[in-house]
PDB file of C-alpha atoms in Angstrom:
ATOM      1  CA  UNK A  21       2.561 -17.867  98.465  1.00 67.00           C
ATOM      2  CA  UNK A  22      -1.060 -16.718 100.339  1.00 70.00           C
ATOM      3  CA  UNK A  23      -0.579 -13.999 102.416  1.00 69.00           C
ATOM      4  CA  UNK A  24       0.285 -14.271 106.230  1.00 74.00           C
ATOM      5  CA  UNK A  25      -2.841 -12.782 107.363  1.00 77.00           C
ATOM      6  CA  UNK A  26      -6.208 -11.727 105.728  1.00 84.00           C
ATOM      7  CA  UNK A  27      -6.060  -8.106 104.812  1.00 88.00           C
ATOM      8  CA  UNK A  28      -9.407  -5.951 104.694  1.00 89.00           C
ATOM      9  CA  UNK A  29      -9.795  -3.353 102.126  1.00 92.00           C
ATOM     10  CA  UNK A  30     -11.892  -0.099 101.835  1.00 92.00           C
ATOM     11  CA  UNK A  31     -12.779   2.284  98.366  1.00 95.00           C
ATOM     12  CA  UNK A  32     -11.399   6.100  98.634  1.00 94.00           C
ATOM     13  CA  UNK A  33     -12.543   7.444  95.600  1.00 95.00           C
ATOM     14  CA  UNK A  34     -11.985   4.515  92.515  1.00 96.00           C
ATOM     15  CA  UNK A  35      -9.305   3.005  93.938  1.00 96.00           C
ATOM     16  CA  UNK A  36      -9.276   0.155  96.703  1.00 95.00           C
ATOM     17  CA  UNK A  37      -6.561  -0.045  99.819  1.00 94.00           C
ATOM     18  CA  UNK A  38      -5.433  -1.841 102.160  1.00 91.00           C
ATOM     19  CA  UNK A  39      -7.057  -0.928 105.528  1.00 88.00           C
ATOM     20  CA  UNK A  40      -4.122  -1.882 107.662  1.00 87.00           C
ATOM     21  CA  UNK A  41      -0.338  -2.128 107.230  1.00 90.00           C
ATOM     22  CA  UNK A  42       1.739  -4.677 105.425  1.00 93.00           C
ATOM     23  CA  UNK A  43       2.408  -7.469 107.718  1.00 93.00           C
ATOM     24  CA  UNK A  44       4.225 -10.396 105.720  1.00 94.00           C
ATOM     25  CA  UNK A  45       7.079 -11.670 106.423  1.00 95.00           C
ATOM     26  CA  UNK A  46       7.702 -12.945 103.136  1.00 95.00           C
ATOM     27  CA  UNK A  47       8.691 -12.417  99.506  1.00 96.00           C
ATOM     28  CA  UNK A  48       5.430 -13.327  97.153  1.00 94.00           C
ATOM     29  CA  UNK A  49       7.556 -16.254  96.224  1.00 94.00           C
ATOM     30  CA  UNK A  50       8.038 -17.536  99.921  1.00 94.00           C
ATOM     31  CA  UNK A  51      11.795 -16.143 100.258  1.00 97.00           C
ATOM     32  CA  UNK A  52      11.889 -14.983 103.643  1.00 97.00           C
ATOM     33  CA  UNK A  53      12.802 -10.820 104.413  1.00 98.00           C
ATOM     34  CA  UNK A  54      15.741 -10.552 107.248  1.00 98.00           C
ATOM     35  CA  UNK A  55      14.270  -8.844 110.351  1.00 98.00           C
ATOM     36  CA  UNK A  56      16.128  -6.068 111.901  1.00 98.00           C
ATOM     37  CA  UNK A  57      16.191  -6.339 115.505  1.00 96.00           C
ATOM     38  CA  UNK A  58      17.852  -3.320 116.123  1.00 96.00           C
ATOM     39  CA  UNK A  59      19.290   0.080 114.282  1.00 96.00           C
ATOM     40  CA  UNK A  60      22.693  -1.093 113.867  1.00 97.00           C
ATOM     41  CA  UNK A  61      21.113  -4.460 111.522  1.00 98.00           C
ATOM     42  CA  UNK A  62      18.635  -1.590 110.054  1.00 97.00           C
ATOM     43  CA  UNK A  63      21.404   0.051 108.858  1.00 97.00           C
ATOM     44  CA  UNK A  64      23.482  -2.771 107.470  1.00 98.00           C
ATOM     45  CA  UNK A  65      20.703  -4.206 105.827  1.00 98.00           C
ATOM     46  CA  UNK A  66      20.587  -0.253 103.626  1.00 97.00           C
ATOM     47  CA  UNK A  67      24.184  -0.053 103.249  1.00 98.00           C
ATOM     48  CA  UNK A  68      23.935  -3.310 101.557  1.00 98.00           C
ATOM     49  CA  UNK A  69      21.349  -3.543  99.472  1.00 98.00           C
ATOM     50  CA  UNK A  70      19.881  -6.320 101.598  1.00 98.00           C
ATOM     51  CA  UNK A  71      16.066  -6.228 101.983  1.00 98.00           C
ATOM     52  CA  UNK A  72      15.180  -6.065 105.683  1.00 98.00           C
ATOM     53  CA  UNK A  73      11.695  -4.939 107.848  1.00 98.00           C
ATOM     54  CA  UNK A  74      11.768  -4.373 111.237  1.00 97.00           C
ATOM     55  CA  UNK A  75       8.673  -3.434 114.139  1.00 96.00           C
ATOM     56  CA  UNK A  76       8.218  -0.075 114.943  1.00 94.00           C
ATOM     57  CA  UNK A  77      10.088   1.171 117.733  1.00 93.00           C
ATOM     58  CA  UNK A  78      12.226  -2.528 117.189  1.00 94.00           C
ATOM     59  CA  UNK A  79       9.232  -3.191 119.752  1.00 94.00           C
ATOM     60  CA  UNK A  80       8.007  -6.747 118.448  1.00 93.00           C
ATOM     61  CA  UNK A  81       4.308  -5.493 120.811  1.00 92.00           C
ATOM     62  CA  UNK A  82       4.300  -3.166 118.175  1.00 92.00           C
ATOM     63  CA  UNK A  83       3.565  -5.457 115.365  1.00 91.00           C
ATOM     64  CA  UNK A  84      -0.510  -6.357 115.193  1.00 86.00           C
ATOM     65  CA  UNK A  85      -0.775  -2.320 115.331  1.00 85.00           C
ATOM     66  CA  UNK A  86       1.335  -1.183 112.990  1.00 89.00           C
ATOM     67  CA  UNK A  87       2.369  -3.982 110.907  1.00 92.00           C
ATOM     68  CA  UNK A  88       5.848  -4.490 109.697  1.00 96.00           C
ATOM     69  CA  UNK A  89       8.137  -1.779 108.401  1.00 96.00           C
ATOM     70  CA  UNK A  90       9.943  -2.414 104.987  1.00 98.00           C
ATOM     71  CA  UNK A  91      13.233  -0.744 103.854  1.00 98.00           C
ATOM     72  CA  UNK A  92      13.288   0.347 100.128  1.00 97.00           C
ATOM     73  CA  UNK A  93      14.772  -2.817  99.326  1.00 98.00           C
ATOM     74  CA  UNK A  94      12.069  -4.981 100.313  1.00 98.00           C
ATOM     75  CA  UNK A  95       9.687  -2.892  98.640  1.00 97.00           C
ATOM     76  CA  UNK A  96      11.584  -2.615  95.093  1.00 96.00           C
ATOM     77  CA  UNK A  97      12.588  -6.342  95.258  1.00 97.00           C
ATOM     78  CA  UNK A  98      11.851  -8.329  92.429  1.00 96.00           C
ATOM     79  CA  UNK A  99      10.233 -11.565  94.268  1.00 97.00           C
ATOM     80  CA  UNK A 100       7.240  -9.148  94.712  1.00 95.00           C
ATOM     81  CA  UNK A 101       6.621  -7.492  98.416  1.00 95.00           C
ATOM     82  CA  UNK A 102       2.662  -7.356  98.490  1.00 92.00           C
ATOM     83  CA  UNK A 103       0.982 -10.795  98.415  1.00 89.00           C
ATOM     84  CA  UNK A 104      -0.878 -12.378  95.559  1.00 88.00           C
ATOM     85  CA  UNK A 105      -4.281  -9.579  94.458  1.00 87.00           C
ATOM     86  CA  UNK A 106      -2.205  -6.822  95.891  1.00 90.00           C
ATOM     87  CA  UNK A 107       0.438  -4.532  94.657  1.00 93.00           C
ATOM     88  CA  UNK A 108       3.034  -1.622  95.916  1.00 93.00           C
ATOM     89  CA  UNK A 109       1.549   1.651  94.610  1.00 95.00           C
ATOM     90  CA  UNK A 110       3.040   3.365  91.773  1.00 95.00           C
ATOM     91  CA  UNK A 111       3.620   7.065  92.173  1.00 95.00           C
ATOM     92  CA  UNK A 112       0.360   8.073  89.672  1.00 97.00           C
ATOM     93  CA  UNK A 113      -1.723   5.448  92.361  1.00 97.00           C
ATOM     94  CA  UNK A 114      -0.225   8.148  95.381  1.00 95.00           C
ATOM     95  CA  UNK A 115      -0.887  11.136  93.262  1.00 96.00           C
ATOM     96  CA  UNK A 116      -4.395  10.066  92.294  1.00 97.00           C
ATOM     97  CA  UNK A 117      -4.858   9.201  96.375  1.00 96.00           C
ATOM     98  CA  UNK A 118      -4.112  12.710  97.096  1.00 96.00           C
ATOM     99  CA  UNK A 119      -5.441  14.747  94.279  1.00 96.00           C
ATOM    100  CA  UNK A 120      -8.800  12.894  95.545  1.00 96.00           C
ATOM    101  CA  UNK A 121      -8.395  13.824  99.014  1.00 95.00           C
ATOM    102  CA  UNK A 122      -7.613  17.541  98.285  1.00 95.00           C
ATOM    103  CA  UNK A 123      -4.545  17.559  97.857  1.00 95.00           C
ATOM    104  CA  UNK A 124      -0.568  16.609  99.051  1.00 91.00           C
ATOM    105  CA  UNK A 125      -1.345  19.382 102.122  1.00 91.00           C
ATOM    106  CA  UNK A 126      -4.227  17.667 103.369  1.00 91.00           C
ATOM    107  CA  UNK A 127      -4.067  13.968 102.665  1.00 92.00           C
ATOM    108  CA  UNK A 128      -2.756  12.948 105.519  1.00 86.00           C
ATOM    109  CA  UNK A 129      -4.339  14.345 107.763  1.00 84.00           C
ATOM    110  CA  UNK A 130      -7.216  13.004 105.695  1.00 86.00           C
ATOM    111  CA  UNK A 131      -5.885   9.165 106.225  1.00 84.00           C
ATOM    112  CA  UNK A 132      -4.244   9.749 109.860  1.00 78.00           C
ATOM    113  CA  UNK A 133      -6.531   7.523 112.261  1.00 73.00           C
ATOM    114  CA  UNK A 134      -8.247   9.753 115.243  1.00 69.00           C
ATOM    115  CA  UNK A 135      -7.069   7.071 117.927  1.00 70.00           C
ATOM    116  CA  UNK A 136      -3.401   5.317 118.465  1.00 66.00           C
ATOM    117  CA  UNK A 137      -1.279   8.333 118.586  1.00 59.00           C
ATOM    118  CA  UNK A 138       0.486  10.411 121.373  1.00 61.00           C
ATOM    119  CA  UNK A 139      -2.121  13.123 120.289  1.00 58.00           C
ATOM    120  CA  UNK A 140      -4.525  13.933 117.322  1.00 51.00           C
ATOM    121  CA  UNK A 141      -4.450  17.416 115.696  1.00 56.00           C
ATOM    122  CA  UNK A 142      -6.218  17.848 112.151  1.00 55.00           C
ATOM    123  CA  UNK A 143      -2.360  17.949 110.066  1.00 55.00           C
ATOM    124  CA  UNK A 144      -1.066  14.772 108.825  1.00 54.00           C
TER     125      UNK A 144
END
């Protein structure tokens, strides 16, 4: 299935990203993910197994920000999360991330965009 939305990408060190949040709402195969509308269907969807994503805050204003949020199920599901080209990163892809940018300490405050948050210190 082609993704939702086009994605841009940008290099940090070999590897290439995504430059925004996931944002499908959609298995790879077209199988759609149950939204959780609130914390009570959050938390049924973990207690059983069920894949769910949800908008941050449950604030659906929230979504061309930040994307969609995705409970572990989603993620490790078998019909495939990221669209077609793309992929969930393995642990070695995170560690590689981070050993390039310095280190687990610093990372993320490495990635952490200066602008959309309540305020902006230099930790991640």
């Amino acid at each position: 299935m082609e993704p939702s939305q086009d994605y841009d990408t940008c290099q940090i060190g070999q590897q290439v990203w995504m430059a925004q949040n996931l944002n499908e709402p959609h298995f790879r195969n077209g199988d759609p993910i149950k939204q959780a509308k609130t914390l009570d269907e959050w938390k049924k969807a973990g207690n059983t197994c069920t894949p769910a994503w949800c908008y941050y805050d449950n604030d659906p204003a929230n979504g061309a920000k930040y994307g969609k949020l995705y409970n572990w199920f989603a993620v490790n599901d078998p019909r495939g999360l990221a669209p077609i080209g793309y992929h969930v990163p393995t642990d070695p892809e995170w560690t590689k991330l981070t050993d390039f940018l310095g280190g687990i300490g610093v990372a993320g405050a490495k990635m952490k965009s200066k602008s959309g948050w309540n305020s902006y210190t230099s930790g991640g």
